[in-house]
């Protein structure tokens, strides 16, 4: 029995969506919830001291009815151990299926990883490369540009993606296949705009939400939780849209600055001092004060499980854009709904990353590369439509946006499944 089983959560979300759509058939529900395949592999690695160490890796392929599996590879060691990690990648692969369907990209859901923490375990670069290539070898038969396209995730970068691409190419007659993986460095066939993708996508969602609620972004105040990749770029693009950023945080603390501050100045300050705390003119506040500050838009863009029921009671924002994965606890959702705060759920708000991963794959397959603006504009089209479709469903069924996005995604996957049927 796995404690706080993430796959049980993912299954519940599918069943909740099925309840709303009216799918009673147990077989269809199970079909939608269960991964198609979960591969568990043993990866023997010769360490620098000459000893052999065995690692465990996974690849969960949840659903490919709409297109090849897509999702990250993480090097991580969750507290629950190897068994927990298996359930975690199964859940994450399920969420990837829904994320791709919401923004209507022709990909399915996958996720994988190795049970290892390269930071705390201090693996050398060559050990890490042997581990990565060993994992790539073990999963090489189930990945491919038309099969399953991994990407970076927790503690993996463009470097590991390049090593996986190279291993796969050499195993397959030394062919060049940049489309087997995304999140590559630009010189290896990566896409422009990938670095800003998640924050930019979140900003597009906020813009659409503000239109729906008739909030003028030019006079809107925004609080960011976090000041890393997702949250900083969300701040930069919301600022470009006219909004004022009045709060930010990092692992050292949170700040509020009533009058608002230029994001670039806070970036310079953090670069110099290592934290947002102490930024001239700002007030240091607690996490709770940051999250419950009076503002129009709250962007939880750092960690999971931040908005508890207690915090939800005291929220004073009109829109929550979940740039981070899972920042809101389930018990907070009904309170937020009652307060008529519009939540842009994580699977929509942070889907900019997978949108641009998709566009990277398209460019790789064409062998032709787009400019930054071309990539960003294509992503804008998908995300904006995803928001509008989910918002329309939330109005139609009188449900919150979290449920609406799941309903939208499940309906889209089901439509593809119904076309194909079951074979063999
Ligand atoms: P990141 O490492 O660049 O930034 C994380 C930020 O959180 C940092 O500013 C860090 O200081 C801050 N932080 C850490 N502990 C904190 C604490 N206790 N209180 C406040 N802030 C704290 O990571 P990221 O890539 O921006 O990812 C952030 C979230 O967005 C994660 O949930 C991630 O899964 C999600 N996400 C990111 C992407 C992406 O492309 N970057 C895509 C999808 C989802």
XYZ file of C-alpha atoms and ligand atoms in Angstrom:
468
model
C 0.000 0.000 0.000
C 1.503 3.347 -1.076
C 0.937 6.301 1.284
C -0.558 9.382 -0.431
C -0.611 7.405 -3.681
C -0.339 9.969 -6.510
C -1.755 7.502 -9.038
C -4.886 7.102 -6.897
C -5.303 10.914 -7.142
C -4.875 10.838 -10.898
C -7.447 8.031 -11.155
C -9.914 9.964 -9.000
C -9.635 12.978 -11.285
C -10.427 10.817 -14.314
C -13.428 9.297 -12.511
C -14.677 12.752 -11.460
C -14.517 13.904 -15.079
C -16.339 10.723 -16.174
C -19.079 11.477 -13.601
C -19.636 14.912 -15.140
C -19.582 13.623 -18.723
C -21.900 10.745 -17.757
C -19.561 7.832 -18.544
C -20.778 4.948 -16.401
C -18.966 2.101 -18.192
C -16.335 0.769 -15.774
C -14.221 -0.565 -18.637
C -13.989 2.851 -20.317
C -13.116 4.489 -16.996
C -10.329 1.992 -16.411
C -9.139 2.385 -19.985
C -8.821 6.149 -19.457
C -7.165 5.899 -16.046
C -4.620 3.081 -16.487
C -1.310 3.532 -18.314
C -0.898 1.452 -21.494
C 2.517 0.298 -20.373
C 4.859 0.756 -17.409
C 8.406 -0.377 -18.056
C 10.693 -0.890 -15.059
C 14.366 -1.401 -15.824
C 17.564 -2.313 -14.034
C 20.504 -0.086 -15.002
C 23.931 -1.414 -13.990
C 26.585 1.319 -13.935
C 30.324 0.989 -13.439
C 31.151 3.746 -10.932
C 34.411 5.714 -10.969
C 35.817 3.535 -8.157
C 35.349 0.425 -10.317
C 32.382 -0.964 -8.345
C 29.054 -1.802 -10.006
C 25.944 -0.024 -8.797
C 22.409 -0.966 -9.814
C 19.856 1.789 -10.448
C 16.125 1.432 -11.125
C 14.448 3.361 -13.934
C 10.893 3.682 -15.229
C 8.966 4.771 -18.276
C 5.211 4.995 -17.990
C 3.278 5.313 -21.256
C -0.205 6.367 -20.306
C -2.174 7.009 -23.488
C -1.293 7.460 -27.172
C -4.744 7.694 -28.735
C -4.055 11.261 -29.898
C -0.360 10.810 -30.787
C 3.022 9.588 -29.489
C 3.611 9.569 -25.731
C 5.252 12.753 -24.429
C 6.685 13.618 -21.047
C 9.732 14.218 -18.941
C 12.475 12.073 -17.493
C 13.387 12.945 -13.912
C 16.314 11.905 -11.766
C 14.799 11.946 -8.343
C 14.430 9.948 -5.157
C 11.013 10.665 -3.608
C 10.703 9.913 0.106
C 8.378 6.972 -0.510
C 11.148 5.047 -2.287
C 11.269 3.156 -5.592
C 7.704 1.801 -5.305
C 6.358 5.317 -4.706
C 8.297 6.589 -7.704
C 6.627 4.030 -9.950
C 3.188 5.292 -8.877
C 4.367 8.876 -9.251
C 5.510 8.461 -12.859
C 2.234 6.650 -13.627
C 0.288 9.637 -12.258
C 2.497 12.165 -14.006
C 2.101 10.306 -17.313
C -1.670 10.482 -16.881
C -1.509 14.257 -16.289
C 0.599 14.603 -19.455
C -2.156 12.920 -21.472
C -4.678 15.492 -20.250
C -2.281 18.420 -20.574
C -1.586 17.649 -24.253
C -5.288 17.172 -24.962
C -6.316 20.487 -23.367
C -4.015 22.518 -25.598
C -4.957 20.228 -28.487
C -1.498 19.070 -29.512
C -1.359 15.647 -31.205
C 0.563 13.889 -28.449
C -0.232 11.541 -25.594
C 1.101 11.178 -22.073
C 4.317 9.646 -20.796
C 6.719 10.113 -17.897
C 9.780 8.372 -16.599
C 12.886 8.624 -14.585
C 15.588 7.031 -12.524
C 15.466 6.653 -8.751
C 18.540 8.734 -7.987
C 19.357 12.188 -6.674
C 22.403 13.309 -8.647
C 22.800 16.400 -6.438
C 22.925 14.808 -2.994
C 24.617 11.635 -4.200
C 27.313 13.691 -5.918
C 27.575 11.537 -9.042
C 30.476 12.570 -11.254
C 29.754 13.770 -14.800
C 31.033 10.534 -16.300
C 28.961 8.394 -13.876
C 25.911 10.441 -14.766
C 26.589 9.988 -18.479
C 26.964 6.198 -18.120
C 23.729 6.128 -16.115
C 21.883 8.235 -18.710
C 23.146 6.183 -21.653
C 22.398 2.957 -19.762
C 18.818 4.123 -19.194
C 18.507 5.261 -22.829
C 19.655 1.794 -23.949
C 17.059 0.081 -21.730
C 14.154 2.231 -22.965
C 15.392 2.563 -26.564
C 12.914 0.013 -27.892
C 9.878 1.880 -26.617
C 10.924 5.445 -27.480
C 11.217 7.075 -30.913
C 10.008 10.170 -32.792
C 6.718 8.451 -33.656
C 6.445 6.417 -30.442
C 7.440 8.224 -27.280
C 9.310 11.521 -27.012
C 10.859 12.223 -23.594
C 11.970 15.656 -22.309
C 13.852 17.129 -19.322
C 12.251 17.172 -15.889
C 13.482 17.366 -12.290
C 17.332 17.334 -12.253
C 17.721 16.538 -15.958
C 18.824 19.074 -18.556
C 19.623 19.516 -22.242
C 22.843 17.611 -21.632
C 21.052 14.384 -20.656
C 18.612 14.869 -23.550
C 21.526 15.089 -25.989
C 23.064 11.900 -24.542
C 19.751 10.045 -24.888
C 19.364 11.292 -28.486
C 22.918 10.222 -29.341
C 22.520 6.772 -27.740
C 19.217 6.190 -29.539
C 20.711 7.299 -32.898
C 23.760 5.038 -32.527
C 21.615 2.047 -31.550
C 19.547 2.569 -34.687
C 22.234 2.454 -37.359
C 23.798 5.792 -36.425
C 20.888 7.851 -37.715
C 20.254 11.467 -36.807
C 16.939 11.632 -34.939
C 16.627 14.886 -33.023
C 12.856 14.268 -32.838
C 13.306 11.383 -30.389
C 13.588 13.845 -27.515
C 12.896 17.526 -26.771
C 14.403 20.125 -24.468
C 17.693 19.870 -26.359
C 20.182 22.724 -26.534
C 19.603 24.994 -29.569
C 22.777 23.652 -31.221
C 21.348 20.107 -31.017
C 17.973 20.980 -32.582
C 16.283 22.619 -29.602
C 13.620 25.279 -30.091
C 13.777 28.987 -29.499
C 11.427 30.210 -26.748
C 11.678 26.961 -24.729
C 13.336 28.802 -21.828
C 10.436 31.271 -21.489
C 7.664 28.844 -22.505
C 6.032 28.036 -19.172
C 5.928 31.606 -17.869
C 4.803 32.994 -21.224
C 2.050 30.387 -21.476
C 0.854 31.250 -17.966
C 0.786 34.950 -18.935
C -1.354 34.172 -22.019
C -3.789 32.277 -19.766
C -3.969 35.201 -17.322
C -4.644 37.588 -20.197
C -7.595 35.441 -21.331
C -8.893 35.041 -17.768
C -8.707 38.811 -17.241
C -10.714 39.346 -20.454
C -13.322 36.839 -19.266
C -13.655 38.588 -15.888
C -13.396 42.071 -17.437
C -10.286 42.923 -15.430
C -8.059 45.527 -17.023
C -4.544 44.063 -16.957
C -3.090 47.557 -17.293
C -4.225 48.367 -13.763
C -3.882 44.846 -12.382
C -1.590 43.868 -9.506
C 0.216 40.528 -9.581
C 1.867 38.475 -6.821
C 4.376 35.795 -7.813
C 5.236 32.940 -5.503
C 8.766 31.899 -6.444
C 11.235 33.703 -8.632
C 12.570 30.850 -10.762
C 12.026 29.933 -14.400
C 8.223 29.636 -14.483
C 7.378 32.504 -12.105
C 9.945 35.037 -13.342
C 8.917 34.699 -16.989
C 5.249 34.836 -16.010
C 6.133 38.123 -14.252
C 8.123 39.470 -17.198
C 5.323 38.826 -19.700
C 2.514 40.028 -17.429
C 4.518 43.208 -16.912
C 4.785 43.552 -20.709
C 0.991 43.245 -20.838
C 0.782 46.242 -18.488
C 0.335 44.590 -15.071
C 2.241 45.651 -11.969
C 4.188 42.989 -10.051
C 3.890 43.634 -6.302
C 5.232 40.466 -4.685
C 7.697 37.618 -5.148
C 9.475 34.971 -3.091
C 12.177 32.354 -3.037
C 13.460 29.718 -0.629
C 14.856 32.493 1.617
C 11.574 34.379 2.040
C 8.831 36.547 0.542
C 8.561 40.249 -0.248
C 5.759 42.698 -0.994
C 6.228 46.067 -2.639
C 2.888 47.883 -2.697
C 3.748 50.278 -5.527
C 5.122 47.542 -7.744
C 8.626 46.925 -9.053
C 10.236 46.236 -12.437
C 10.926 42.497 -12.694
C 14.297 43.190 -14.346
C 15.430 45.158 -11.264
C 14.486 42.325 -8.917
C 16.306 39.868 -11.218
C 19.456 42.016 -11.026
C 19.115 42.217 -7.235
C 18.650 38.440 -6.879
C 21.587 37.810 -9.203
C 23.796 39.977 -6.978
C 22.586 38.904 -3.527
C 21.220 35.406 -4.129
C 17.689 36.230 -2.929
C 14.712 38.538 -3.496
C 14.673 39.286 0.241
C 16.001 42.752 1.123
C 15.102 44.299 -2.253
C 15.198 48.079 -1.595
C 11.743 49.488 -0.803
C 10.172 46.066 -0.233
C 8.708 44.633 2.959
C 9.633 41.117 4.088
C 6.467 39.101 4.748
C 5.528 35.525 5.624
C 4.483 33.001 2.936
C 0.900 33.320 4.157
C 0.981 37.120 3.891
C 2.368 36.862 0.357
C -0.273 34.398 -0.798
C -3.139 36.313 0.800
C -2.014 39.803 -0.269
C -4.626 41.966 -1.973
C -4.016 41.632 -5.701
C -5.792 40.767 -8.937
C -3.629 37.819 -9.962
C -1.782 35.306 -7.798
C 0.777 33.142 -9.611
C 1.865 30.237 -7.368
C 4.942 29.334 -9.406
C 7.278 27.520 -7.045
C 6.099 24.559 -5.004
C 3.253 22.122 -4.539
C 0.734 22.123 -1.644
C 0.902 25.878 -0.952
C -2.750 26.945 -0.947
C -4.294 25.166 2.015
C -7.908 25.525 3.167
C -6.785 28.156 5.702
C -4.949 30.203 3.073
C -7.892 29.815 0.685
C -10.211 31.407 3.298
C -8.040 34.519 3.303
C -7.238 34.848 -0.405
C -7.870 38.330 -1.824
C -7.064 37.759 -5.488
C -9.450 37.364 -8.443
C -7.398 34.975 -10.556
C -5.011 32.169 -9.568
C -2.677 31.009 -12.336
C -1.040 27.751 -11.235
C 2.340 27.997 -12.951
C 3.684 25.397 -10.487
C 2.439 21.810 -10.468
C -0.101 21.050 -7.744
C 0.128 24.265 -5.681
C -3.463 23.957 -4.409
C -4.629 21.270 -1.998
C -7.921 19.559 -2.955
C -9.623 20.804 0.248
C -8.971 24.416 -0.820
C -10.786 24.072 -4.157
C -14.393 24.360 -2.897
C -13.474 27.415 -0.797
C -11.842 29.081 -3.777
C -14.873 28.287 -5.923
C -17.201 29.749 -3.303
C -15.122 32.929 -3.285
C -15.587 33.103 -7.075
C -11.857 33.206 -7.705
C -11.037 31.950 -11.187
C -8.401 29.208 -11.041
C -6.351 28.463 -14.135
C -5.325 24.910 -13.152
C -1.734 23.722 -13.505
C -2.407 21.391 -16.428
C -3.494 24.439 -18.442
C -1.491 27.286 -16.841
C 1.895 25.573 -17.196
C 1.231 23.815 -20.509
C 3.421 26.332 -22.390
C 6.373 24.022 -21.771
C 4.831 21.000 -23.477
C 3.436 23.194 -26.275
C 6.931 24.333 -27.187
C 8.287 20.815 -26.746
C 5.710 19.780 -29.338
C 6.851 22.616 -31.635
C 10.482 21.513 -31.151
C 9.510 18.002 -32.294
C 7.650 19.425 -35.314
C 10.718 21.493 -36.301
C 12.986 18.446 -35.871
C 10.715 16.313 -38.042
C 10.577 19.006 -40.749
C 14.261 19.830 -40.524
C 13.249 23.507 -40.687
C 13.444 25.945 -37.797
C 11.190 28.837 -36.808
C 12.009 32.201 -35.253
C 11.266 32.997 -31.596
C 8.121 34.934 -32.577
C 6.843 32.173 -34.850
C 7.167 29.612 -32.054
C 5.637 31.923 -29.429
C 2.713 32.815 -31.717
C 1.911 29.169 -32.418
C 1.972 28.405 -28.695
C -0.274 31.412 -28.033
C -2.871 30.032 -30.460
C -3.012 26.640 -28.704
C -3.029 27.955 -25.140
C -5.569 30.687 -25.811
C -7.912 28.179 -27.425
C -7.360 25.731 -24.551
C -8.362 28.409 -22.054
C -11.425 29.487 -24.043
C -12.626 25.906 -24.572
C -12.226 25.058 -20.861
C -13.866 28.314 -19.772
C -16.864 27.663 -22.044
C -17.200 24.149 -20.556
C -16.997 25.496 -17.017
C -19.919 27.808 -17.800
C -21.893 25.082 -19.611
C -21.619 22.514 -16.800
C -21.430 25.110 -13.972
C -18.185 23.588 -12.733
C -14.855 25.115 -11.723
C -12.001 25.419 -14.199
C -10.074 22.502 -12.675
C -12.938 20.115 -13.402
C -13.662 21.787 -16.753
C -10.115 21.265 -18.052
C -10.259 17.578 -17.106
C -13.661 17.161 -18.760
C -12.351 18.817 -21.922
C -9.258 16.617 -21.977
C -11.104 13.365 -21.260
C -13.672 14.131 -23.973
C -10.886 14.753 -26.508
C -9.054 11.523 -25.684
C -12.307 9.588 -25.736
C -13.147 10.989 -29.156
C -9.845 9.647 -30.518
C -10.344 6.298 -28.751
C -13.821 5.961 -30.234
C -12.414 6.483 -33.740
C -9.753 3.795 -33.286
C -11.530 1.284 -31.105
C -9.662 -1.667 -29.638
C -7.266 -3.839 -31.608
C -5.990 -6.517 -31.271
P 12.961 26.772 -10.592
O 13.889 25.895 -9.855
O 13.500 27.583 -11.730
O 12.287 27.816 -9.582
C 11.713 27.449 -8.377
C 11.568 28.694 -7.526
O 10.921 28.338 -6.313
C 12.909 29.334 -7.144
O 12.799 30.725 -7.247
C 13.049 28.938 -5.685
O 13.818 29.879 -4.944
C 11.593 28.967 -5.252
N 11.380 28.293 -3.971
C 11.947 27.161 -3.500
N 11.521 26.914 -2.257
C 10.665 27.914 -1.942
C 9.902 28.214 -0.806
N 9.923 27.432 0.272
N 9.097 29.303 -0.853
C 9.055 30.101 -1.951
N 9.761 29.866 -3.049
C 10.565 28.791 -3.043
O 11.751 25.851 -11.048
P 10.689 26.100 -12.192
O 11.148 25.405 -13.417
O 10.324 27.531 -12.245
O 9.473 25.235 -11.628
C 8.585 25.758 -10.654
C 7.283 24.997 -10.718
O 6.745 25.070 -12.027
C 7.386 23.505 -10.396
O 6.208 23.102 -9.746
C 7.453 22.875 -11.775
O 7.008 21.519 -11.748
C 6.487 23.768 -12.508
N 6.676 23.693 -13.963
C 7.782 24.222 -14.548
C 7.931 24.102 -15.924
C 9.126 24.695 -16.616
O 9.188 24.593 -17.856
N 10.023 25.369 -15.930
C 6.952 23.440 -16.701
C 5.824 22.914 -16.064
C 5.700 23.052 -14.685
